[in-house]
Coordinates of C-alpha atoms and ligand atoms in Angstrom, one line a residue:
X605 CA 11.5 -141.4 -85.9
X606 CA 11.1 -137.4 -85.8
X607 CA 9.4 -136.7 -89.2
X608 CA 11.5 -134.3 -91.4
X609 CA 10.4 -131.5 -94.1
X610 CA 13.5 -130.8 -96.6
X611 CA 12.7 -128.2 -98.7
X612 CA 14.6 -127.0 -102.1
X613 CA 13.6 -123.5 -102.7
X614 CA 16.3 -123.4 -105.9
X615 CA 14.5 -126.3 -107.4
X616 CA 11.4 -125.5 -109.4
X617 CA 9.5 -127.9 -110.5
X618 CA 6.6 -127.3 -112.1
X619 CA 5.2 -123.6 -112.6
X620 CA 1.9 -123.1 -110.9
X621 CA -0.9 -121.9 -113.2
X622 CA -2.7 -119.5 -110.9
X623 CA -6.1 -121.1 -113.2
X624 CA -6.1 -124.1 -110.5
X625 CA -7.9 -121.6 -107.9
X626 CA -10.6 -120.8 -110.1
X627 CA -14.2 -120.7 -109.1
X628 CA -17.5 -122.0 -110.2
X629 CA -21.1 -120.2 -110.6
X630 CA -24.2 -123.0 -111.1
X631 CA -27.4 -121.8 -111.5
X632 CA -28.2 -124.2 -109.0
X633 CA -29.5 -123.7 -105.4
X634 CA -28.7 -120.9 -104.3
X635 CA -25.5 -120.0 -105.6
X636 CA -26.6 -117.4 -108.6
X637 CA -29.8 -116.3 -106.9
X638 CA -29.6 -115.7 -103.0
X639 CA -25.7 -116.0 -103.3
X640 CA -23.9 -113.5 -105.9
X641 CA -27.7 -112.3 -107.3
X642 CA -30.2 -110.6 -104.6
X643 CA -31.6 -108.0 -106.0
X644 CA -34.8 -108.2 -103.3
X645 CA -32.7 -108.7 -100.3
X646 CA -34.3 -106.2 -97.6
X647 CA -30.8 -104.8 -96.3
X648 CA -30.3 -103.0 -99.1
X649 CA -26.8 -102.2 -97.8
X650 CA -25.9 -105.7 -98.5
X651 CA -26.8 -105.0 -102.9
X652 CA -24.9 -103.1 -105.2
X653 CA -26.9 -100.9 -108.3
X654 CA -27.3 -104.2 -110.7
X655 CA -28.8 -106.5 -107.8
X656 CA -25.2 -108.1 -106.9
X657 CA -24.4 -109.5 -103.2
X658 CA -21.8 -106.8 -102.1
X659 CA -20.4 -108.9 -99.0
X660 CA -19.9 -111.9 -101.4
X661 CA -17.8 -109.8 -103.9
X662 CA -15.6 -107.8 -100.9
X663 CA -14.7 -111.3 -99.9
X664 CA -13.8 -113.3 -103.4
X665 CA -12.1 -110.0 -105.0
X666 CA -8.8 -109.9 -102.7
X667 CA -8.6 -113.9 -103.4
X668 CA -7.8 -112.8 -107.0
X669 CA -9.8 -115.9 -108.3
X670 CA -8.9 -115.9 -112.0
X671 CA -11.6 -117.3 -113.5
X672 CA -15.4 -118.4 -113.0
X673 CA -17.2 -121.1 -114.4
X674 CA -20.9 -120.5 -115.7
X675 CA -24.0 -121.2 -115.9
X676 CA -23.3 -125.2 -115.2
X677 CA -22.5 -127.8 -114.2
X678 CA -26.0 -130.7 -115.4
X679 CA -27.8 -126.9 -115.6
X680 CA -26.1 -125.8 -119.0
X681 CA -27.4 -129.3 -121.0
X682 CA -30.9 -127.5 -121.1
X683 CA -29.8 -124.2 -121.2
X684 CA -30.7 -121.6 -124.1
X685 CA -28.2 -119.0 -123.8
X686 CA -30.7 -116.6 -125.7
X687 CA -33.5 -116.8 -123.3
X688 CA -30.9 -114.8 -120.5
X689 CA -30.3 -111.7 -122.4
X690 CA -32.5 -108.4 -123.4
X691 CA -34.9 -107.1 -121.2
X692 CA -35.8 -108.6 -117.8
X693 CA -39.3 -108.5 -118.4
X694 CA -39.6 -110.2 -121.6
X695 CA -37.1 -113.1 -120.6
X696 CA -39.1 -116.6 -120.4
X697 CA -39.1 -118.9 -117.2
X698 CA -38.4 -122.3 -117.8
X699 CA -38.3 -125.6 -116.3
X700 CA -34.8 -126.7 -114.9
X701 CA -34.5 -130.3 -115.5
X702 CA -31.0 -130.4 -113.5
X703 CA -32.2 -129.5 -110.6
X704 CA -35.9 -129.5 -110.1
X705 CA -36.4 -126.2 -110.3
X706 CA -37.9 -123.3 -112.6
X707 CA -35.2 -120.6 -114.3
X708 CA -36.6 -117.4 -114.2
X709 CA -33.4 -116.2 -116.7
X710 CA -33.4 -113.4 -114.2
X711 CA -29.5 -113.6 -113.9
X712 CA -27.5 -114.6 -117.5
X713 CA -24.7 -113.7 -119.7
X714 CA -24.6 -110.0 -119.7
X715 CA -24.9 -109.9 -115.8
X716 CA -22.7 -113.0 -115.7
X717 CA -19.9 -110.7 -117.5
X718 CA -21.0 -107.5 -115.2
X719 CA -20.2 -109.9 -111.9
X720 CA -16.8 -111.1 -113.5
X721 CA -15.5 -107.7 -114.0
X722 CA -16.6 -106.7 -110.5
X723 CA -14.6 -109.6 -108.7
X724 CA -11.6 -109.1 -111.6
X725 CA -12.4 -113.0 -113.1
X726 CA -12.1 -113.8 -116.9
X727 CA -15.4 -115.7 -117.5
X728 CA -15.1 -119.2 -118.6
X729 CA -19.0 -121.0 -120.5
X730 CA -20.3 -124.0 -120.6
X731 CA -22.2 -125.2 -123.7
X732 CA -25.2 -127.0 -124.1
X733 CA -24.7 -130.5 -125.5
X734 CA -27.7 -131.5 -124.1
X735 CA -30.6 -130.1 -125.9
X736 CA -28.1 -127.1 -127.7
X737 CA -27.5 -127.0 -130.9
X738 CA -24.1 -125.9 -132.7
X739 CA -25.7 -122.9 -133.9
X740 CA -27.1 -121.9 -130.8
X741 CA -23.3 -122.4 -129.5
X742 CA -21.4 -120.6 -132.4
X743 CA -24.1 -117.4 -131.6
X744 CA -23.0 -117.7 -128.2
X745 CA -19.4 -117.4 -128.9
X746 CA -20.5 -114.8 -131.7
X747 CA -22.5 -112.7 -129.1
X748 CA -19.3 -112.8 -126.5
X749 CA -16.4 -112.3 -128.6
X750 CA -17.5 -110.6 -132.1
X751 CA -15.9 -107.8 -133.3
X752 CA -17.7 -108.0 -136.8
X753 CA -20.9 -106.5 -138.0
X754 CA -23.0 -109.5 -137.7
X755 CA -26.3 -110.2 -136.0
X756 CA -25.2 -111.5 -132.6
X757 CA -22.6 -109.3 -132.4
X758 CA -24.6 -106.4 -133.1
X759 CA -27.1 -108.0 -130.6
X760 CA -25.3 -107.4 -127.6
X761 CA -24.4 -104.1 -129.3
X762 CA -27.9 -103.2 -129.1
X763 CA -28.1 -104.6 -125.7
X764 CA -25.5 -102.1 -124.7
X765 CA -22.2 -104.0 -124.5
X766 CA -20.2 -102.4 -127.4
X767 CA -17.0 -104.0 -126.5
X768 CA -16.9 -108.0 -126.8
X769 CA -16.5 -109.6 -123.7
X770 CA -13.6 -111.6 -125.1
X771 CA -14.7 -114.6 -123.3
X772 CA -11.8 -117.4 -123.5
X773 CA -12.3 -120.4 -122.5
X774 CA -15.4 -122.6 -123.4
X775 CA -16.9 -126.1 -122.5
X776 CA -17.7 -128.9 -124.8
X777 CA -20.4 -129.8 -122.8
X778 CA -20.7 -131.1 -119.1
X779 CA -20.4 -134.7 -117.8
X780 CA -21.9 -136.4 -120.7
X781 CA -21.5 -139.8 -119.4
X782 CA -23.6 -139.2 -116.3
X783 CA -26.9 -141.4 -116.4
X784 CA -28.3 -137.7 -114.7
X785 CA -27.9 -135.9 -118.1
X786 CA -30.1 -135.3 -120.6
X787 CA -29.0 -136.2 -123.9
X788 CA -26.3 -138.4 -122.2
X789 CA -24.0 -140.1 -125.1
X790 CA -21.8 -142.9 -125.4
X791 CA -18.0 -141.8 -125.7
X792 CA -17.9 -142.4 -129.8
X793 CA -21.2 -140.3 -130.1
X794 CA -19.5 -137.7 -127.7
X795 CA -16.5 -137.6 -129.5
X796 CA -17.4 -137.0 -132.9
X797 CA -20.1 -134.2 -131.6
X798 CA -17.1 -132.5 -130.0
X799 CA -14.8 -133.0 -132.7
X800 CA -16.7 -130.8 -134.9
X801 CA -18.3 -128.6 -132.7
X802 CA -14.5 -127.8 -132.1
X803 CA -13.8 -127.6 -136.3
X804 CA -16.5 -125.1 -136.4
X805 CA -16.0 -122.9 -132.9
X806 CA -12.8 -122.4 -134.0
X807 CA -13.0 -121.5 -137.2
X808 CA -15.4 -118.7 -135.9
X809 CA -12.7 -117.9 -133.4
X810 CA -9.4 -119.2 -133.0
X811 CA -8.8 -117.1 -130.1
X812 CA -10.9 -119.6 -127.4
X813 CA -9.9 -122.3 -126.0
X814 CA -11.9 -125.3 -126.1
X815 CA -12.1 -127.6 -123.1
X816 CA -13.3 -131.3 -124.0
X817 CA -15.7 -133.0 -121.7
X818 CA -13.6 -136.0 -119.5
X819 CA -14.7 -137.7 -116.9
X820 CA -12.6 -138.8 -114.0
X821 CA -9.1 -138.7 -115.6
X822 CA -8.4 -142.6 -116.1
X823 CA -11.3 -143.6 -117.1
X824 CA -12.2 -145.5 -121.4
X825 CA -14.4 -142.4 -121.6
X826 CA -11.1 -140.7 -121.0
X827 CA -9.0 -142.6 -123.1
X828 CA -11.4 -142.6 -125.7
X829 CA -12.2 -138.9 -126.2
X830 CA -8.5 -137.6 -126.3
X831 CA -8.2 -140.7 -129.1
X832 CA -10.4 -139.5 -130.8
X833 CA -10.4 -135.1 -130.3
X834 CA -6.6 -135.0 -130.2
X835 CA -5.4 -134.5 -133.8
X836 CA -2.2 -132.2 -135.5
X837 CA -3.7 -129.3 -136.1
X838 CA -2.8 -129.0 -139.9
X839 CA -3.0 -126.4 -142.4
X840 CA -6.0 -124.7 -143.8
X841 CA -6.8 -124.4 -147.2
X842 CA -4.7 -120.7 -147.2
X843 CA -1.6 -122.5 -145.9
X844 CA -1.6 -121.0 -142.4
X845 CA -1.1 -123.5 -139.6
X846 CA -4.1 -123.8 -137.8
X847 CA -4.7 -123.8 -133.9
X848 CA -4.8 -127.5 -132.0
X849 CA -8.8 -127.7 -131.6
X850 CA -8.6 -129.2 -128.4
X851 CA -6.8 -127.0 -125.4
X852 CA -7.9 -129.1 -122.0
X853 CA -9.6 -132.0 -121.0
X854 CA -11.6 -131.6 -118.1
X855 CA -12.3 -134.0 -115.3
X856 CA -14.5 -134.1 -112.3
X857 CA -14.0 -135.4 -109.0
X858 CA -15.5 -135.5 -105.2
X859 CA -14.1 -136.9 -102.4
X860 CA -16.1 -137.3 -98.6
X861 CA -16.7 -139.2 -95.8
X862 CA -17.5 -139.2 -92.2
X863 CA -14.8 -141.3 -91.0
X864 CA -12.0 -138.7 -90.7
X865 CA -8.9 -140.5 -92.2
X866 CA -11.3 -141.9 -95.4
X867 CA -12.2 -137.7 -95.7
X868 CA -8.5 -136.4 -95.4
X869 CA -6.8 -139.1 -97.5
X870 CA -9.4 -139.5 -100.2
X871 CA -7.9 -136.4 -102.4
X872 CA -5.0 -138.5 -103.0
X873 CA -7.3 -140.6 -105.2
X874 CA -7.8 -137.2 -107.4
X875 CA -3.5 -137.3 -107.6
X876 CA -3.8 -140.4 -109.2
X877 CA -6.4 -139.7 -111.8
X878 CA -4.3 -136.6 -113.1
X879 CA -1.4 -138.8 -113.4
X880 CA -3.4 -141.6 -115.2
X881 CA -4.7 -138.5 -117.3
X882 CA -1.8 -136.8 -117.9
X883 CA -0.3 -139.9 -119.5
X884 CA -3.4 -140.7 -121.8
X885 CA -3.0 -136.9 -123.2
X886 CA 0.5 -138.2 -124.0
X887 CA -0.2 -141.7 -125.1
X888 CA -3.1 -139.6 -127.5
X889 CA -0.9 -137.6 -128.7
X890 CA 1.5 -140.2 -129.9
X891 CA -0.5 -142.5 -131.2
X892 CA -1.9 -139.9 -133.8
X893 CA 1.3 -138.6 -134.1
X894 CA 1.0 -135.1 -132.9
X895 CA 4.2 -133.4 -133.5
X896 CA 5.5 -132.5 -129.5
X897 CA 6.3 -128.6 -130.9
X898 CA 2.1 -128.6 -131.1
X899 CA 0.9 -127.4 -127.5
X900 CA 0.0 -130.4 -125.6
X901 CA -3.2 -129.9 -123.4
X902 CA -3.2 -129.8 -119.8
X903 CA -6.0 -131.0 -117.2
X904 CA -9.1 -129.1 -116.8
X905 CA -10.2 -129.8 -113.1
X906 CA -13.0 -128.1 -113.4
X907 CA -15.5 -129.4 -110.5
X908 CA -13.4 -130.8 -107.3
X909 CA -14.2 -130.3 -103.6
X910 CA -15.2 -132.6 -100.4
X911 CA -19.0 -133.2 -101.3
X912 CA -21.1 -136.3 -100.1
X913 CA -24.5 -135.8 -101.7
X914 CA -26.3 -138.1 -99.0
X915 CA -25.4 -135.4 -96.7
X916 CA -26.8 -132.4 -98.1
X917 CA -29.9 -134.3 -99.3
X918 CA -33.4 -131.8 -98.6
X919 CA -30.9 -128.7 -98.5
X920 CA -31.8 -126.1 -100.7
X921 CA -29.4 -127.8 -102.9
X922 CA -26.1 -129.1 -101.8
X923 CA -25.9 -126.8 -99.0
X924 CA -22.8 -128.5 -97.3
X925 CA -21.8 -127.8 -93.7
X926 CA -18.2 -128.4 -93.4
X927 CA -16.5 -129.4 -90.4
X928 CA -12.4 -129.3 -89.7
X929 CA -12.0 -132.5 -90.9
X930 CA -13.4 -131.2 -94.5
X931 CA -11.1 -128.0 -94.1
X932 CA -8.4 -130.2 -93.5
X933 CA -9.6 -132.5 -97.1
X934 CA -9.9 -128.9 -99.1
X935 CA -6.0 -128.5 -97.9
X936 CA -5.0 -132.1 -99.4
X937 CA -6.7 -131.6 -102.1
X938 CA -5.1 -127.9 -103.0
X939 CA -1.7 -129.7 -102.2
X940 CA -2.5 -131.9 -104.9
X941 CA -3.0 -129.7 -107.6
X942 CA 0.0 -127.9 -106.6
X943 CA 2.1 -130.9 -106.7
X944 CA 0.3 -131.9 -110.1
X945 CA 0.9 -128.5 -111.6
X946 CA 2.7 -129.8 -114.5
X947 CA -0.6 -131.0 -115.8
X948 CA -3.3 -129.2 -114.8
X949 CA -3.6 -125.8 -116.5
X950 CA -7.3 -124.9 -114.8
X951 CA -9.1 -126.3 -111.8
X952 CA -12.6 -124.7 -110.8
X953 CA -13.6 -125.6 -106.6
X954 CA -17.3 -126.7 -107.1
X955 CA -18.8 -124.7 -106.1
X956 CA -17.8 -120.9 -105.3
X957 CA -21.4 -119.6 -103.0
X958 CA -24.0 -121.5 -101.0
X959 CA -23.6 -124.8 -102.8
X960 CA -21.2 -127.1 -101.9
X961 CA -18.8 -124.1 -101.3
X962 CA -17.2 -122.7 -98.9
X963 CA -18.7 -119.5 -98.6
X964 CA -22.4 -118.7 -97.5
X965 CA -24.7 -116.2 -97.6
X966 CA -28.1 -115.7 -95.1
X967 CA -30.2 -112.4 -95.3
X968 CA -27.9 -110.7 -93.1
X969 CA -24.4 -111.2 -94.3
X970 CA -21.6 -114.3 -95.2
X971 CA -20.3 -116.8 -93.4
X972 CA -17.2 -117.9 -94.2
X973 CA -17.1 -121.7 -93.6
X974 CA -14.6 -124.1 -92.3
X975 CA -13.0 -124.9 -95.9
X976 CA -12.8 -121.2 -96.7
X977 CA -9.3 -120.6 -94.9
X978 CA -7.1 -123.4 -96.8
X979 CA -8.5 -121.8 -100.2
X980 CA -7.9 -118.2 -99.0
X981 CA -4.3 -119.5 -98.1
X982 CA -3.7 -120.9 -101.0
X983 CA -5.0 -117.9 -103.8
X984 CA -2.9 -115.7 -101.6
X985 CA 0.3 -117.3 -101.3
X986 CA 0.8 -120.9 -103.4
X987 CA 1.8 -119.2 -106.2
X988 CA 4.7 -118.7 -109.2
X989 CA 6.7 -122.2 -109.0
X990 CA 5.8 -125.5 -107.3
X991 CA 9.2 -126.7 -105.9
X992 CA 10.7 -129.8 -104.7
X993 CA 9.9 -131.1 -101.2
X994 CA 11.5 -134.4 -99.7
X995 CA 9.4 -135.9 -97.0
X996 CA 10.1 -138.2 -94.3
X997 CA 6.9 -139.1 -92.1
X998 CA 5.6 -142.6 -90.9
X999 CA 2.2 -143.3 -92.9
X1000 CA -1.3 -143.7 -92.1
X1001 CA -2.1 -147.7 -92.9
X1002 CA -5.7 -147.7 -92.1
X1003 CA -8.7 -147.7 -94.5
X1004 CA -9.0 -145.0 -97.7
X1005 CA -12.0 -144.4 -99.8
X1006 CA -11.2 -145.3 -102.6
X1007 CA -9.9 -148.3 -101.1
X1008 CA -6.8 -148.5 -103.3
X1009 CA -5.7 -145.0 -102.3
X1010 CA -3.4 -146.3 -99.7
X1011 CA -1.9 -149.3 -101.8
X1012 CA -1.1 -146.8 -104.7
X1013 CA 0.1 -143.6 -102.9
X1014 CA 1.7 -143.9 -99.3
X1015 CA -0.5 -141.8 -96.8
X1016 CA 2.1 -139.7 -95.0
X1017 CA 0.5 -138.2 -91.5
X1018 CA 2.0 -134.9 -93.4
X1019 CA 0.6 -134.1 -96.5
X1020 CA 3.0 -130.8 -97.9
X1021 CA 3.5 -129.1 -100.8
X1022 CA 5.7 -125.9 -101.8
X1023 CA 5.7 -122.8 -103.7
X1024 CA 8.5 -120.2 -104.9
X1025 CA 6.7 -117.0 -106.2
X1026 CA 8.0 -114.5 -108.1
X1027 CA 8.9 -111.8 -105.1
X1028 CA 10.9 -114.6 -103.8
X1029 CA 8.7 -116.1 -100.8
X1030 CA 8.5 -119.6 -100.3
X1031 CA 5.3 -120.7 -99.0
X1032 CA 5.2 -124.7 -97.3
X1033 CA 1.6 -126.2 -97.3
X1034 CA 1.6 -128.9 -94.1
X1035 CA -1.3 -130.7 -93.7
X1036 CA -1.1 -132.7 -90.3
X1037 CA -4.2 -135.5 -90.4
X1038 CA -3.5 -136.8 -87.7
X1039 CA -6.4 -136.8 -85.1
X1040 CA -5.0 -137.2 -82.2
X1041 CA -0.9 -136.1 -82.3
X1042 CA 1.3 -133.1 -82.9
X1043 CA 3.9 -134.0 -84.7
X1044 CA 7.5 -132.3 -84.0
X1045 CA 9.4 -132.5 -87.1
X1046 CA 12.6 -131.1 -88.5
X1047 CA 12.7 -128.1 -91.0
X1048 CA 15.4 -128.1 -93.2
X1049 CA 16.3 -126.2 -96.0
X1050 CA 14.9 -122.5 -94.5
X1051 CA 17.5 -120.3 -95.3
X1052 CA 16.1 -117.3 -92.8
X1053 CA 15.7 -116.1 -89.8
X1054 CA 11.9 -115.9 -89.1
X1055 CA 8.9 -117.5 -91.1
X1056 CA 5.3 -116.1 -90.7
X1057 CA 3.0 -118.9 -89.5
X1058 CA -0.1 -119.2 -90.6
X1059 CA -2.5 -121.8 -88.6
X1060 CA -5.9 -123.3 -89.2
X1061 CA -7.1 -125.8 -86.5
X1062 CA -10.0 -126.0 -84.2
X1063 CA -11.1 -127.8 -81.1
X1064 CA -12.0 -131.2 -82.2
X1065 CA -12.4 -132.5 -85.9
X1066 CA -16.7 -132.5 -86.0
X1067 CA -16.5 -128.6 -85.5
X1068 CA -18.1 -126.2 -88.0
X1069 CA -18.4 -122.8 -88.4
X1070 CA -22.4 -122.8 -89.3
X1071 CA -23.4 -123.2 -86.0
X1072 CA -23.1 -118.8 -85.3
X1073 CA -19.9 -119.0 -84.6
X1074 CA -16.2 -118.8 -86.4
X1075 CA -14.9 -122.7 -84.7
X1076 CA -12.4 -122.5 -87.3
X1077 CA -10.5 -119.4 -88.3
X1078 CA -7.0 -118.0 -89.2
X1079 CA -4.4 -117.4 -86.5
X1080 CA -1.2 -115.7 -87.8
X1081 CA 2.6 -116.2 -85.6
X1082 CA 5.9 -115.5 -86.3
X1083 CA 8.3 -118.5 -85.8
X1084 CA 12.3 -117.5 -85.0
X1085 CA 14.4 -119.5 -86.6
X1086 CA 17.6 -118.7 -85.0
X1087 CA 16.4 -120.5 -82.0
X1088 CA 15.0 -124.0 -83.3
X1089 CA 15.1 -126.0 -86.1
X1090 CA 11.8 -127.8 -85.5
X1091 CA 8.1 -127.3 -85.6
X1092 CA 5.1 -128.5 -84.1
X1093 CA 2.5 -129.8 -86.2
X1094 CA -0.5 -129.2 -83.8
X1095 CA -2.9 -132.6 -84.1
X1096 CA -5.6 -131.8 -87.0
X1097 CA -4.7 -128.9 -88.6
X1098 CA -3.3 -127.0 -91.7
X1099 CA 0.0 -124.8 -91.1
X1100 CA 1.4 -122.4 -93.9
X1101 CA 5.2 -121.2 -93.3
X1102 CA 6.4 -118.5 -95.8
X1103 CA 9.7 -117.0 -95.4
X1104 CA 11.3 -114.8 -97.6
X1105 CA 14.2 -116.8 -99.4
X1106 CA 18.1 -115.2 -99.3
Ligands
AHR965 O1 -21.5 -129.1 -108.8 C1 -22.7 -129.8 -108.7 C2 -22.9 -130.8 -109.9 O2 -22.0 -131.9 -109.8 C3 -22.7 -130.3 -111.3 O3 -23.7 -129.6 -111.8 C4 -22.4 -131.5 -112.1 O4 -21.6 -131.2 -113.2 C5 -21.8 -132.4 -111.1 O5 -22.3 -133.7 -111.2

C-alpha cells in the first residue's frame, strides 16, 4: 500500500525544550585543543584574540546551540577545577587518566565561559566524583556563581571576571558505573554521595540545577538512584519551602553499526530507554510520595550520537568518519527526542568538534561531516511544539541492534516526527531508511500551497564527506502543493517540509 503522513498541526503534544540540541566540550582528543582552542595554529586568520578557532564558532553560533557541556565526560573524575584558572604560566600539567594523555590546563573555566559567550551557550559543568572532593565542588560553584565577598568569589574577581558567570546547570558526576572510571561506585555508594553533595550545593545556591548521574535510562542503577535522590523537597528550618535537590537525571547512550538497517534503526532502542526512564522518575516519585505540584525531573540526555569505538580505535581520539548511513542514524535519533519531548528537558550530541562529532577541524579550515546537516536542520527549524503525526508505512522486519528493538517498537521504512513553532511553521522530519526504494506517499493534513524542501541524500549509503569532498550536503526545493498531494521519499535520505500553517 502507498505509505501515508497525516499530520495535525492544531495538536501539540509535547513542547520542545530547545536544551535537546545542546552540545558537548571534552577535554579529550582534539575537541578543546586543535578544535575550539588553537592558539598556535599558523593561519592566524583562522584564531580570534584569546586563541579560539574562528571557523568553528562562525559555524555553531547561527545553530543557536543552547547549552555546552564541559570539561567531561570520564575527563572530569580527575579533574581539579583549580589547576585551570590564573595565569597560563603557572597552571600545572597533569596526567589524564581518561584518556591517556597529559592536561596542560591550558584551556579551563574562565576561557570555557569566554567560548560560551562567543557562540551565545549557557555553560553547563561536570563535577568530579572521581577523585573531587565536595569542597573542591562547592568552590567551583562558589567561583562561578558568587555574588558574596568570599574567597572564591573574590578569586575570580581578582582573575578579572567581576560579574558571576551564573553557571546553571551542574553534574553529579559522570558515568559512575562504568568499570573505565576512577573511583567507580556501586549505585547505594553513588546515591548517598549524590544525595548530599546535592543538600550541600544547594544550600550554597538554590539557583542551579543539579543533574544526577544515570546510566542508560532502564537500567537498577537507574531505578535505584532516583529511589534513593528523589525526595519532597521540605521546609528548612526558617519555614521556607526548599527547592527539589534533584532537577534531571541524565542518561547516556550510543548506537552504530556497519550493517545499514542495524545503524538506522538502533536509535529506536534510545526511545525506549526514555520511556522506561520516564516511568521510573514517576514510579520514584510515588513511592516516596512526592507531592505532583513539586517539579518532576525530566531526562538529561546528555551524551548520544552514532559512535562504534572499534572504529575509531588509533584516531587521535574517537575521530569518527561518518558516512550517509550515520547522517541518516543522527536524523532518527533527533526524531526521537522530539517525539520524547515530554521527558527530556536537555540532551547534549557527544561530542560537539573533532571527537565523535560532526564537525571537524584540520589546519586549514572545517569540515562539516556527513551528520552535520540533520543537526543543522534540526536547531534551525524543530522547534516550539512537538505535534501529532499518524503514520502509515510497511515496516522493516530484518535484524536490529539491540536485537529487541524491532519486537518492542515497529521499524517503519519512515521514521518522522513534527514540530509547530511559535511563528506558526510546521516543520516534518522524514527519515526514509530504506536502501534501495523511494517511497511515494500521501501528505495529508498541509493546509498550504507550497512547502520548502529541504533534502539530505548522497550517492550510495558508504559515502562520507572526509574524503576532500562535500558527498553529502544540503539541497533546498520548493514543492507546489496545488498540483499533488504526494511526495517522493528518495531511497536513503532525510527530507524536511516546513510550510507555513493557515
Ligand atoms: O564522549 C566520550 C566518552 O563516552 C565520555 O567521556 C564518557 O562519558 C563516555 O563513555
Amino acid at each position: 500500500a502507498t505509505p501515508s503522513i497525516t499530520v495535525f498541526p492544531t495538536r501539540k503534544v509535547s513542547k520542545i525544550n530547545r536544551n535537546i540540541y545542546s552540545g558537548f566540550t571534552e577535554h579529550m582528543g582534539r575537541c578543546i585543543y586543535g578544535g575550539i582552542y588553537d592558539p598556535l595554529n599558523s593561519n592566524r586568520d583562522l584564531v580570534d584574540s584569546e586563541g579560539f578557532r574562528k571557523d568553528v564558532i562562525d559555524a555553531l553560533k547561527p545553530l543557536d546551540i543552547p547549552v555546552f557541556r564541559y570539561p567531561g565526560g570520564n575527563f572530569c573524575a580527575t579533574y581539579h577545577w583549580l589547576d585551570g584558572i590564573g595565569p597560563r604560566d603557572q597552571r600545572p600539567s597533569r596526567p589524564d587518566l581518561a584518556w591517556d594523555n597529559v592536561e596542560t590546563n591550558q584551556f579551563g573555566t574562565d576561557e570555557f565561559m569566554a567560548w560560551c559567550r562567543a557562540v551565545n551557550a549557557e555553560p553547563y559543568l561536570c563535577l568530579n566524583f572521581g577523585t573531587g572532593t565536595l569542597d573542591e565542588a562547592m568552590a567551583w560553584v562558589e567561583y562561578c556563581n558568587g555574588t558574596k565577598d568570599t574567597y572564591y568569589a573574590n578569586l575570580r574577581r581578582k582573575h578579572g571576571h567581576p560579574e558571576p558567570y551564573n553557571v546553571k546547570y551542574w553534574a553529579l558526576g559522570n558515568e559512575m558505573w562504568g568499570p573505565w572510571q576512577v573511583n567507580q561506585m556501586t549505585q547505594e555508594a553513588y546515591a548517598e554521595r549524590a544525595l548530599q553533595w546535592a543538600k550541600a550545593l544547594k544550600l550554597l545556591d538554590p539557583t542551579i540545577q543539579l543533574v544526577l548521574c544515570g546510566k542508560e535510562g532502564a537500567t537498577t542503577w537507574d531505578y535505584y538512584t532516583l529511589k534513593h535522590c528523589l525526595q519532597p523537597a521540605g521546609l528548612s528550618d526558617l519555614g521556607e519551602e526548599r527547592v527539589p535537590l534533584i532537577d534531571m537525571h541524565s542518561i547516556h547512550l550510543y548506537t552504530a553499526s556497519d550493517d545499514h538497517y542495524e545503524n538506522v534503526t538502533a536509535p529506536l532502542a534510545a526511545e525506549r530507554s526514555i520511556e522506561v526512564c520516564a516511568s521510573l522518575i514517576d514510579l520514584a516519585m510515588v513511592e516516596n510520595k512526592i507531592p505532583p505540584t513539586q517539579k518532576r525531573p525530566t531526562i538529561c540526555f546528555d551524551e548520544w550520537n552514532v559512535w562504534l569505538p572499534t572504529r575509531a580505535v588509533g584516531s587521535q581520539g574517537a575521530e569518527e568518519t561518518y558516512t550517509l548511513s550515520d547522517a541518516l542514524a543522527v536524523a532518527v535519533w533527533l526524531n526521537v527526542l522530539v517525539r520524547q519531548s515530554k521527558d527530556v528537558g536537555m540532551a547534549c550530541i557527544a561530542q560537539s568538534v573533532n571527537v565523535i562529532s560532526p564537525l571537524m577541524t584540520t589546519e586549514k579550515g572545517i569540515i562539516r561531516q556527513t551528520t552535520w546537516w540533520p543537526y543543522e536542520l534540526f536547531c534551525r527549524f524543530m522547534k516550539g511544539h512537538q505535534v501529532a503525526v499518524h503514520l502509515e508505512c510497511e515496516s522493516y522486519t530484518g535484524p536490529t541492534r539491540p536485537d529487541w528493538v524491532r519486537a518492542l517498537k515497529a521499524t517503519p521504512w519512515l521514521d518522522v516526527s513534527a514540530a509547530l513553532d511559535d511563528e506558526g511553521w510546521v516543520s516534518v522530519c522524514v527519515v526514509n531508511i530504506h536502501a534501495e526504494h523511494d517511497l511515494k506517499t500521501t501528505l495529508k493534513g498541509l493546509q498550504a500551497s507550497k512547502a520548502e524542501v529541504y533534502t539530505v541524500t548522497g550517492a550510495n549509503l558508504r559515502v562520507t564527506n572526509m574524503a576532500g569532498k562535500e558527498e553529502v550536503g544540503l539541497q533546498k526545493s520548493d514543492w507546489d502543493l496545488s498540483k499533488t498531494s504526494t511526495f517522493v521519499f528518495p531511497r536513503s535520505s532525510i527530507t524536511m517540509l516546513r510550510w507555513k500553517s493557515s
